[in-house]
Coordinates of C-alpha atoms in Angstrom, one line a residue:
M1 CA -14.5 -40.0 -35.7
K2 CA -11.4 -38.6 -37.4
P3 CA -10.3 -35.3 -36.0
S4 CA -10.2 -32.3 -38.4
T5 CA -7.1 -30.1 -38.6
P6 CA -7.0 -28.4 -35.2
K7 CA -7.9 -24.7 -35.4
V8 CA -7.1 -22.0 -32.9
L9 CA -10.3 -20.2 -32.0
Y10 CA -8.7 -17.5 -29.9
Q11 CA -5.3 -16.7 -28.5
E12 CA -3.9 -14.0 -26.2
A13 CA -0.6 -13.2 -24.5
N14 CA -0.7 -12.2 -20.8
P15 CA 0.0 -8.5 -20.0
Y16 CA 3.6 -9.4 -19.2
G17 CA 4.1 -10.8 -22.7
S18 CA 5.5 -14.0 -21.2
F19 CA 2.8 -16.6 -21.6
T20 CA 0.2 -17.3 -24.3
A21 CA -3.1 -19.0 -23.8
F22 CA -5.1 -20.4 -26.7
L23 CA -8.3 -22.3 -27.3
E24 CA -8.1 -25.1 -29.9
D25 CA -10.9 -26.9 -31.7
D26 CA -9.9 -30.3 -33.2
G27 CA -13.4 -31.2 -34.4
R28 CA -13.9 -33.5 -31.4
T29 CA -13.1 -31.3 -28.4
I30 CA -12.1 -27.8 -27.4
Y31 CA -9.0 -27.5 -25.1
L32 CA -7.4 -24.5 -23.4
Y33 CA -3.6 -24.5 -23.6
L34 CA -1.0 -22.3 -21.9
Q35 CA 2.6 -22.0 -22.9
S36 CA 5.6 -20.0 -21.8
H37 CA 7.6 -17.9 -24.3
N38 CA 10.8 -17.7 -22.4
N39 CA 11.2 -20.7 -20.2
P40 CA 11.9 -23.9 -22.2
E41 CA 11.6 -26.0 -19.0
W42 CA 8.0 -24.8 -18.4
P43 CA 5.7 -27.6 -19.7
M44 CA 2.7 -26.7 -21.8
K45 CA -0.5 -26.8 -19.7
T46 CA -3.8 -28.2 -21.0
L47 CA -7.4 -28.2 -19.9
W48 CA -10.5 -29.8 -21.4
V49 CA -13.3 -27.2 -22.0
R50 CA -16.0 -29.2 -23.9
N51 CA -16.7 -32.1 -26.3
L52 CA -17.9 -31.3 -29.8
I53 CA -19.1 -34.8 -30.4
D54 CA -21.5 -37.0 -28.3
A55 CA -19.5 -38.4 -25.4
P56 CA -18.4 -42.0 -25.8
E57 CA -19.0 -44.6 -23.1
A58 CA -15.3 -45.3 -22.9
R59 CA -12.2 -43.6 -24.2
V60 CA -10.7 -44.8 -27.4
E61 CA -7.2 -46.0 -26.7
E62 CA -6.1 -45.3 -30.3
D63 CA -6.7 -41.6 -29.7
F64 CA -3.9 -41.6 -27.1
D65 CA -1.6 -43.4 -29.5
A66 CA -2.3 -40.9 -32.2
G67 CA -1.5 -38.1 -29.7
L68 CA -5.1 -36.7 -29.8
A69 CA -6.6 -34.6 -27.0
P70 CA -8.8 -37.0 -24.9
V71 CA -12.6 -36.8 -25.4
L72 CA -14.3 -37.0 -22.0
T73 CA -16.7 -39.9 -21.5
Q74 CA -20.4 -39.8 -20.6
F75 CA -19.7 -40.5 -17.0
E76 CA -17.2 -37.6 -16.6
I77 CA -19.3 -34.8 -17.9
T78 CA -22.6 -33.1 -17.0
D79 CA -24.2 -33.5 -20.5
P80 CA -23.2 -36.3 -22.9
K81 CA -24.6 -34.5 -25.9
A82 CA -22.3 -32.8 -28.4
Q83 CA -21.8 -29.0 -27.8
S84 CA -21.3 -26.4 -30.4
S85 CA -17.9 -24.8 -31.1
L86 CA -17.1 -21.2 -30.0
T87 CA -16.5 -18.0 -31.9
E88 CA -13.9 -15.4 -31.1
D89 CA -16.5 -12.8 -30.0
Q90 CA -17.8 -15.1 -27.3
I91 CA -14.4 -15.7 -25.7
H92 CA -12.8 -13.6 -23.0
F93 CA -9.7 -14.3 -20.9
I94 CA -8.9 -13.0 -17.4
W95 CA -5.3 -13.6 -16.5
S96 CA -4.1 -14.3 -13.0
E97 CA -2.2 -11.4 -11.4
E98 CA 1.0 -13.5 -11.6
G99 CA 0.4 -14.1 -15.4
D100 CA 0.8 -17.9 -15.2
G101 CA -2.9 -18.8 -14.9
V102 CA -6.0 -17.9 -16.9
A103 CA -9.8 -17.9 -16.7
L104 CA -12.0 -18.5 -19.7
F105 CA -15.3 -16.7 -20.0
V106 CA -17.8 -17.6 -22.6
D107 CA -20.5 -15.0 -23.2
E108 CA -19.6 -13.4 -19.8
E109 CA -19.9 -16.7 -17.9
L110 CA -16.8 -18.3 -16.2
Q111 CA -16.5 -21.8 -17.9
A112 CA -12.9 -22.8 -17.2
Y113 CA -10.0 -22.0 -15.0
L114 CA -6.4 -23.0 -15.7
P115 CA -4.5 -22.3 -12.5
S116 CA -0.8 -21.9 -11.8
W117 CA -0.8 -25.4 -10.2
S118 CA -2.0 -27.0 -13.4
G119 CA 0.0 -30.1 -14.2
I120 CA 0.7 -30.8 -10.5
K121 CA -0.7 -33.9 -8.7
G122 CA -2.8 -34.7 -11.8
I123 CA -4.8 -31.5 -11.7
H124 CA -5.2 -29.8 -15.1
G125 CA -7.7 -27.2 -14.1
Y126 CA -11.4 -26.7 -13.6
S127 CA -14.2 -26.8 -16.2
K128 CA -17.9 -26.1 -16.0
F129 CA -18.9 -29.2 -17.9
A130 CA -16.7 -31.7 -15.9
K131 CA -18.9 -33.7 -13.5
E132 CA -16.1 -35.5 -11.7
E133 CA -12.3 -35.8 -11.7
A134 CA -11.4 -36.6 -15.3
P135 CA -7.9 -37.1 -16.8
T136 CA -7.8 -33.5 -18.2
A137 CA -10.4 -31.5 -16.1
S138 CA -11.9 -31.2 -12.7
P139 CA -15.4 -29.8 -11.8
L140 CA -15.4 -26.0 -11.7
G141 CA -18.2 -25.7 -9.2
D142 CA -20.4 -22.6 -8.9
P143 CA -19.1 -20.1 -11.5
E144 CA -20.5 -17.2 -9.4
N145 CA -19.4 -18.2 -5.9
G146 CA -16.7 -20.2 -4.2
V147 CA -13.0 -20.2 -4.1
I148 CA -12.3 -20.1 -7.9
A149 CA -14.9 -17.5 -8.7
E150 CA -13.5 -15.3 -5.8
R151 CA -9.9 -15.7 -7.1
V152 CA -11.0 -14.7 -10.6
R153 CA -12.8 -11.7 -9.3
K154 CA -9.7 -10.7 -7.3
N155 CA -7.6 -11.0 -10.5
R156 CA -10.1 -8.9 -12.5
K157 CA -9.9 -6.2 -9.7
F158 CA -6.1 -6.2 -9.9
W159 CA -6.0 -5.6 -13.6
E160 CA -8.6 -2.9 -13.3
S161 CA -6.6 -1.1 -10.6
V162 CA -3.3 -1.2 -12.6
A163 CA -5.1 0.2 -15.6
E164 CA -6.2 3.3 -13.7
K165 CA -4.6 6.5 -15.1
D166 CA -2.5 7.5 -12.1
H167 CA -1.8 4.0 -10.8
W168 CA 2.0 4.0 -11.5
K169 CA 2.5 7.5 -10.2
K170 CA 1.0 6.5 -6.8
A171 CA 2.8 3.1 -6.7
Q172 CA 6.1 4.8 -7.5
K173 CA 5.6 7.5 -4.9
L174 CA 4.6 5.0 -2.2
R175 CA 7.9 3.1 -2.7
L176 CA 10.2 6.0 -3.2
D177 CA 8.8 7.8 -0.2
F178 CA 9.3 4.7 1.9
L179 CA 12.9 4.2 0.7
E180 CA 13.7 7.9 1.2
S181 CA 12.3 7.7 4.8
K182 CA 14.8 4.9 5.5
L183 CA 17.8 5.8 3.3
G184 CA 17.6 9.5 2.7
K185 CA 16.9 11.4 -0.6
H186 CA 17.6 9.3 -3.7
Q187 CA 20.7 10.2 -5.7
K188 CA 19.6 8.9 -9.1
Y189 CA 16.6 7.3 -10.7
W190 CA 16.5 5.0 -13.8
S191 CA 13.4 3.7 -15.7
A192 CA 13.8 -0.1 -16.0
D193 CA 10.7 -1.3 -17.9
G194 CA 11.7 -0.5 -21.5
G195 CA 8.3 1.2 -21.9
K196 CA 6.4 -2.1 -21.5
Y197 CA 4.2 -3.3 -18.7
P198 CA 4.8 -3.6 -15.7
S199 CA 6.2 -0.1 -14.9
L200 CA 9.5 -0.4 -13.1
G201 CA 12.4 1.8 -11.9
I202 CA 15.7 1.7 -10.0
A203 CA 16.9 4.3 -7.5
S204 CA 20.3 4.8 -5.8
F205 CA 20.9 6.1 -2.3
L206 CA 23.8 7.1 -0.1
P207 CA 22.4 6.5 3.4
K208 CA 24.0 8.7 6.2
E209 CA 23.6 5.8 8.6
F210 CA 26.0 3.7 6.5
P211 CA 28.8 5.9 5.3
G212 CA 30.7 4.6 2.3
I213 CA 27.8 2.3 1.3
K214 CA 25.7 2.9 -1.8
I215 CA 22.4 1.2 -2.1
F216 CA 20.4 0.5 -5.3
S217 CA 16.8 -0.6 -5.1
T218 CA 14.2 -1.7 -7.6
I219 CA 10.9 0.2 -7.5
G220 CA 7.7 -1.4 -8.7
M221 CA 8.4 -5.2 -8.5
S222 CA 6.2 -5.3 -5.4
V223 CA 3.2 -3.9 -7.3
Q224 CA 2.3 -7.5 -8.4
N225 CA 2.7 -10.9 -6.9
Q226 CA 5.4 -13.2 -8.2
P227 CA 4.3 -16.3 -10.0
S228 CA 4.5 -19.9 -8.7
I229 CA 5.4 -19.0 -5.1
E230 CA 2.1 -20.4 -4.0
L231 CA 3.2 -23.9 -5.0
Y232 CA 6.2 -23.7 -2.6
H233 CA 5.3 -21.4 0.3
K234 CA 2.5 -22.0 2.8
D235 CA 2.4 -18.3 3.8
Y236 CA 2.9 -17.2 0.2
E237 CA 1.0 -14.0 0.4
N238 CA 3.6 -12.5 2.8
F239 CA 6.4 -13.4 0.5
S240 CA 4.9 -12.8 -3.0
R241 CA 5.7 -9.1 -3.2
I242 CA 9.4 -8.1 -3.4
E243 CA 11.9 -5.5 -4.4
L244 CA 15.5 -6.3 -5.1
V245 CA 18.3 -4.4 -3.4
F246 CA 22.0 -4.2 -4.1
A247 CA 24.3 -2.5 -1.5
I248 CA 28.0 -2.0 -2.2
Q249 CA 30.9 -0.7 -0.2
L250 CA 32.5 2.1 -2.3
M251 CA 36.3 1.9 -2.8
K252 CA 38.2 4.4 -0.8
D253 CA 40.1 7.0 -2.9
A254 CA 38.9 5.4 -6.1
E255 CA 36.4 6.2 -8.8
D256 CA 32.9 4.9 -8.1
K257 CA 32.3 2.3 -10.8
S258 CA 29.0 1.0 -9.3
E259 CA 26.8 2.6 -11.9
T260 CA 28.7 0.9 -14.7
W261 CA 27.2 -2.5 -13.7
I262 CA 24.8 -2.6 -10.7
Q263 CA 21.7 -0.9 -12.2
H264 CA 22.3 -3.2 -15.3
V265 CA 22.2 -6.3 -13.0
L266 CA 19.0 -5.1 -11.4
G267 CA 17.6 -4.1 -14.8
E268 CA 18.2 -7.6 -16.1
M269 CA 16.5 -9.2 -13.1
V270 CA 13.6 -6.9 -12.6
K271 CA 11.2 -8.7 -14.9
F272 CA 12.7 -12.2 -14.4
P273 CA 9.9 -13.7 -12.3
W274 CA 7.1 -12.7 -14.7
N275 CA 9.1 -13.6 -17.8
T276 CA 9.9 -17.1 -16.6
G277 CA 7.3 -18.1 -14.0
I278 CA 10.1 -18.5 -11.4
W279 CA 10.0 -16.6 -8.1
F280 CA 12.7 -15.0 -6.0
G281 CA 13.0 -15.7 -2.3
H282 CA 15.4 -15.9 0.6
S283 CA 18.5 -18.1 -0.1
H284 CA 17.6 -18.6 -3.8
T285 CA 20.7 -18.3 -6.0
I286 CA 20.9 -16.8 -9.4
Q287 CA 23.7 -16.2 -11.9
N288 CA 25.2 -12.7 -12.0
P289 CA 25.0 -11.4 -15.6
R290 CA 27.7 -8.7 -15.1
K291 CA 31.3 -8.6 -13.9
D292 CA 32.2 -6.5 -10.9
P293 CA 34.9 -4.1 -12.3
D294 CA 36.6 -3.9 -8.9
Q295 CA 36.7 -7.5 -7.9
L296 CA 40.1 -8.5 -6.6
Y297 CA 40.3 -12.1 -5.4
L298 CA 37.0 -13.6 -6.5
D299 CA 34.9 -13.8 -9.6
F300 CA 31.4 -13.1 -8.3
N301 CA 29.5 -15.2 -10.8
W302 CA 26.5 -15.8 -8.6
F303 CA 24.1 -14.1 -6.2
V304 CA 22.4 -15.5 -3.1
L305 CA 19.3 -13.6 -2.1
R306 CA 18.7 -12.5 1.5
N307 CA 15.3 -11.4 2.8
V308 CA 16.4 -8.5 5.1
T309 CA 12.7 -7.6 5.8
E310 CA 12.0 -11.0 7.2
E311 CA 15.3 -10.9 9.3
I312 CA 14.4 -7.6 10.8
E313 CA 10.8 -8.7 11.6
Q314 CA 12.3 -11.9 13.2
G315 CA 14.3 -9.6 15.6
S316 CA 17.8 -9.6 14.0
T317 CA 20.3 -7.6 16.1
E318 CA 22.6 -7.0 13.1
S319 CA 23.0 -3.4 11.8
L320 CA 20.8 -3.5 8.7
P321 CA 19.0 -0.9 6.6
K322 CA 15.5 -0.7 8.2
L323 CA 13.7 -1.9 5.0
H324 CA 10.6 -3.3 6.6
G325 CA 7.1 -1.9 7.2
L326 CA 6.2 -1.1 3.6
T327 CA 2.6 -2.3 3.0
T328 CA 1.7 -2.8 -0.7
E329 CA -1.6 -2.1 -2.4
N330 CA -3.0 -5.5 -1.5
G331 CA -2.4 -5.0 2.2
K332 CA 0.6 -7.4 2.2
R333 CA 4.2 -6.5 3.0
A334 CA 6.9 -5.7 0.5
N335 CA 10.0 -7.9 1.1
F336 CA 13.4 -6.3 0.3
L337 CA 15.7 -9.1 -1.0
F338 CA 19.4 -8.1 -1.0
L339 CA 21.6 -9.5 -3.7
T340 CA 24.7 -11.0 -2.1
P341 CA 27.5 -11.7 -4.7
I342 CA 29.3 -15.0 -4.2
A343 CA 31.9 -17.0 -6.2
T344 CA 31.2 -20.2 -8.0
E345 CA 33.1 -22.2 -5.3
E346 CA 31.1 -20.6 -2.6
R347 CA 27.9 -21.5 -4.3
I348 CA 29.1 -25.2 -4.5
C349 CA 29.6 -25.0 -0.7
F350 CA 26.2 -23.3 -0.3
M351 CA 24.5 -26.1 -2.2
R352 CA 26.3 -28.8 -0.3
E353 CA 26.2 -27.4 3.2
G354 CA 22.8 -25.7 3.0
S355 CA 21.6 -22.2 3.5
S356 CA 21.7 -21.9 7.3
Q357 CA 25.4 -23.1 7.4
F358 CA 26.2 -20.6 4.6
W359 CA 24.7 -17.6 6.5
E360 CA 26.2 -18.7 9.8
T361 CA 29.7 -18.8 8.1
W362 CA 28.9 -15.5 6.3
K363 CA 28.2 -13.7 9.6
K364 CA 31.0 -15.4 11.5
E365 CA 33.4 -14.0 8.9
G366 CA 32.1 -10.6 9.7
Y367 CA 30.4 -10.0 6.3
S368 CA 27.3 -7.9 6.2
F369 CA 24.4 -6.9 3.9
F370 CA 26.7 -5.0 1.5
H371 CA 29.1 -6.2 -1.2
D372 CA 32.8 -5.8 -0.7
S373 CA 34.6 -6.2 -4.1
E374 CA 37.9 -7.0 -2.4
R375 CA 36.7 -9.7 0.0
R376 CA 38.3 -13.1 0.2
M377 CA 36.7 -16.6 -0.1
L378 CA 34.4 -17.8 2.7
E379 CA 36.1 -20.6 4.7
F380 CA 33.6 -23.4 5.3

């Protein structure tokens, strides 16, 4: 059967405005697709939802050659008979908390789940009408119980909780109170969300415990899990929630220029994980979008991230701001990741020597958690 011109039955962007999911009917099948708006390296994800024609005994090779979405065969689905198409009023999406996965409900019933690991190890996602592992769908299992149903329920609860009227006020207070208990009263506060979800801020501090050091921290990143970390980290729930911190040594007898660039750096990174589907973690490197106006010997073109929360909990004896012990709304810890500015040459050594060698050299040179604009090159 010749496919008709594909038509989009329904489409919706995630609450972060970074991924769009859409259901497409090509006259033979319905597929669920997920695409990224901002990350060109993020491949389009696909998941078979149902056949709209009687299932064939075998797949038609010409379909593949013509670039058509595969129709699943009689042996791969629960009912070989053609099913009807869907109308927009039947369709409802529930997004994953991270924004890079989506559940499809048809008339209030969970019928498909496209997870963040779609496209990995041959898994596309899970569909109610898939009977066994097929090229573009795996069986969903019980739509009311089981791992996937539970995960979707958790996501629904998350979105309900952030939609509550005073949610942000409470979340902001929890984080600001915690930071003030560790670093003293905040000096300044900036809104960093541009009026769009998720709500985010940045605050600056001058902690008495570290004279001459100014600390900037994001506020609100740790309200939601970062995307894709689950694919790389076994204990991902303990590392999914983060805040970014920038500590700088102020120049003696000179004007404090930190506010001309640091809150802009944090402001440009604060939505990065949800915008791109890429997570932040210990020893990750990322380009520095701003120039340090006080840099003397080095161009600090990169940052390497340092999880100070984890270091403290592992028993570090270094003198560090005590940024550990903040439990977020889901009962998991907030990780405070410090941005450590490095030069391009240092990043090359970092990539070549590995992170443990880098941090060993960093500490041996007597460098600490704060940025020194006048420091010299690390000697590897």
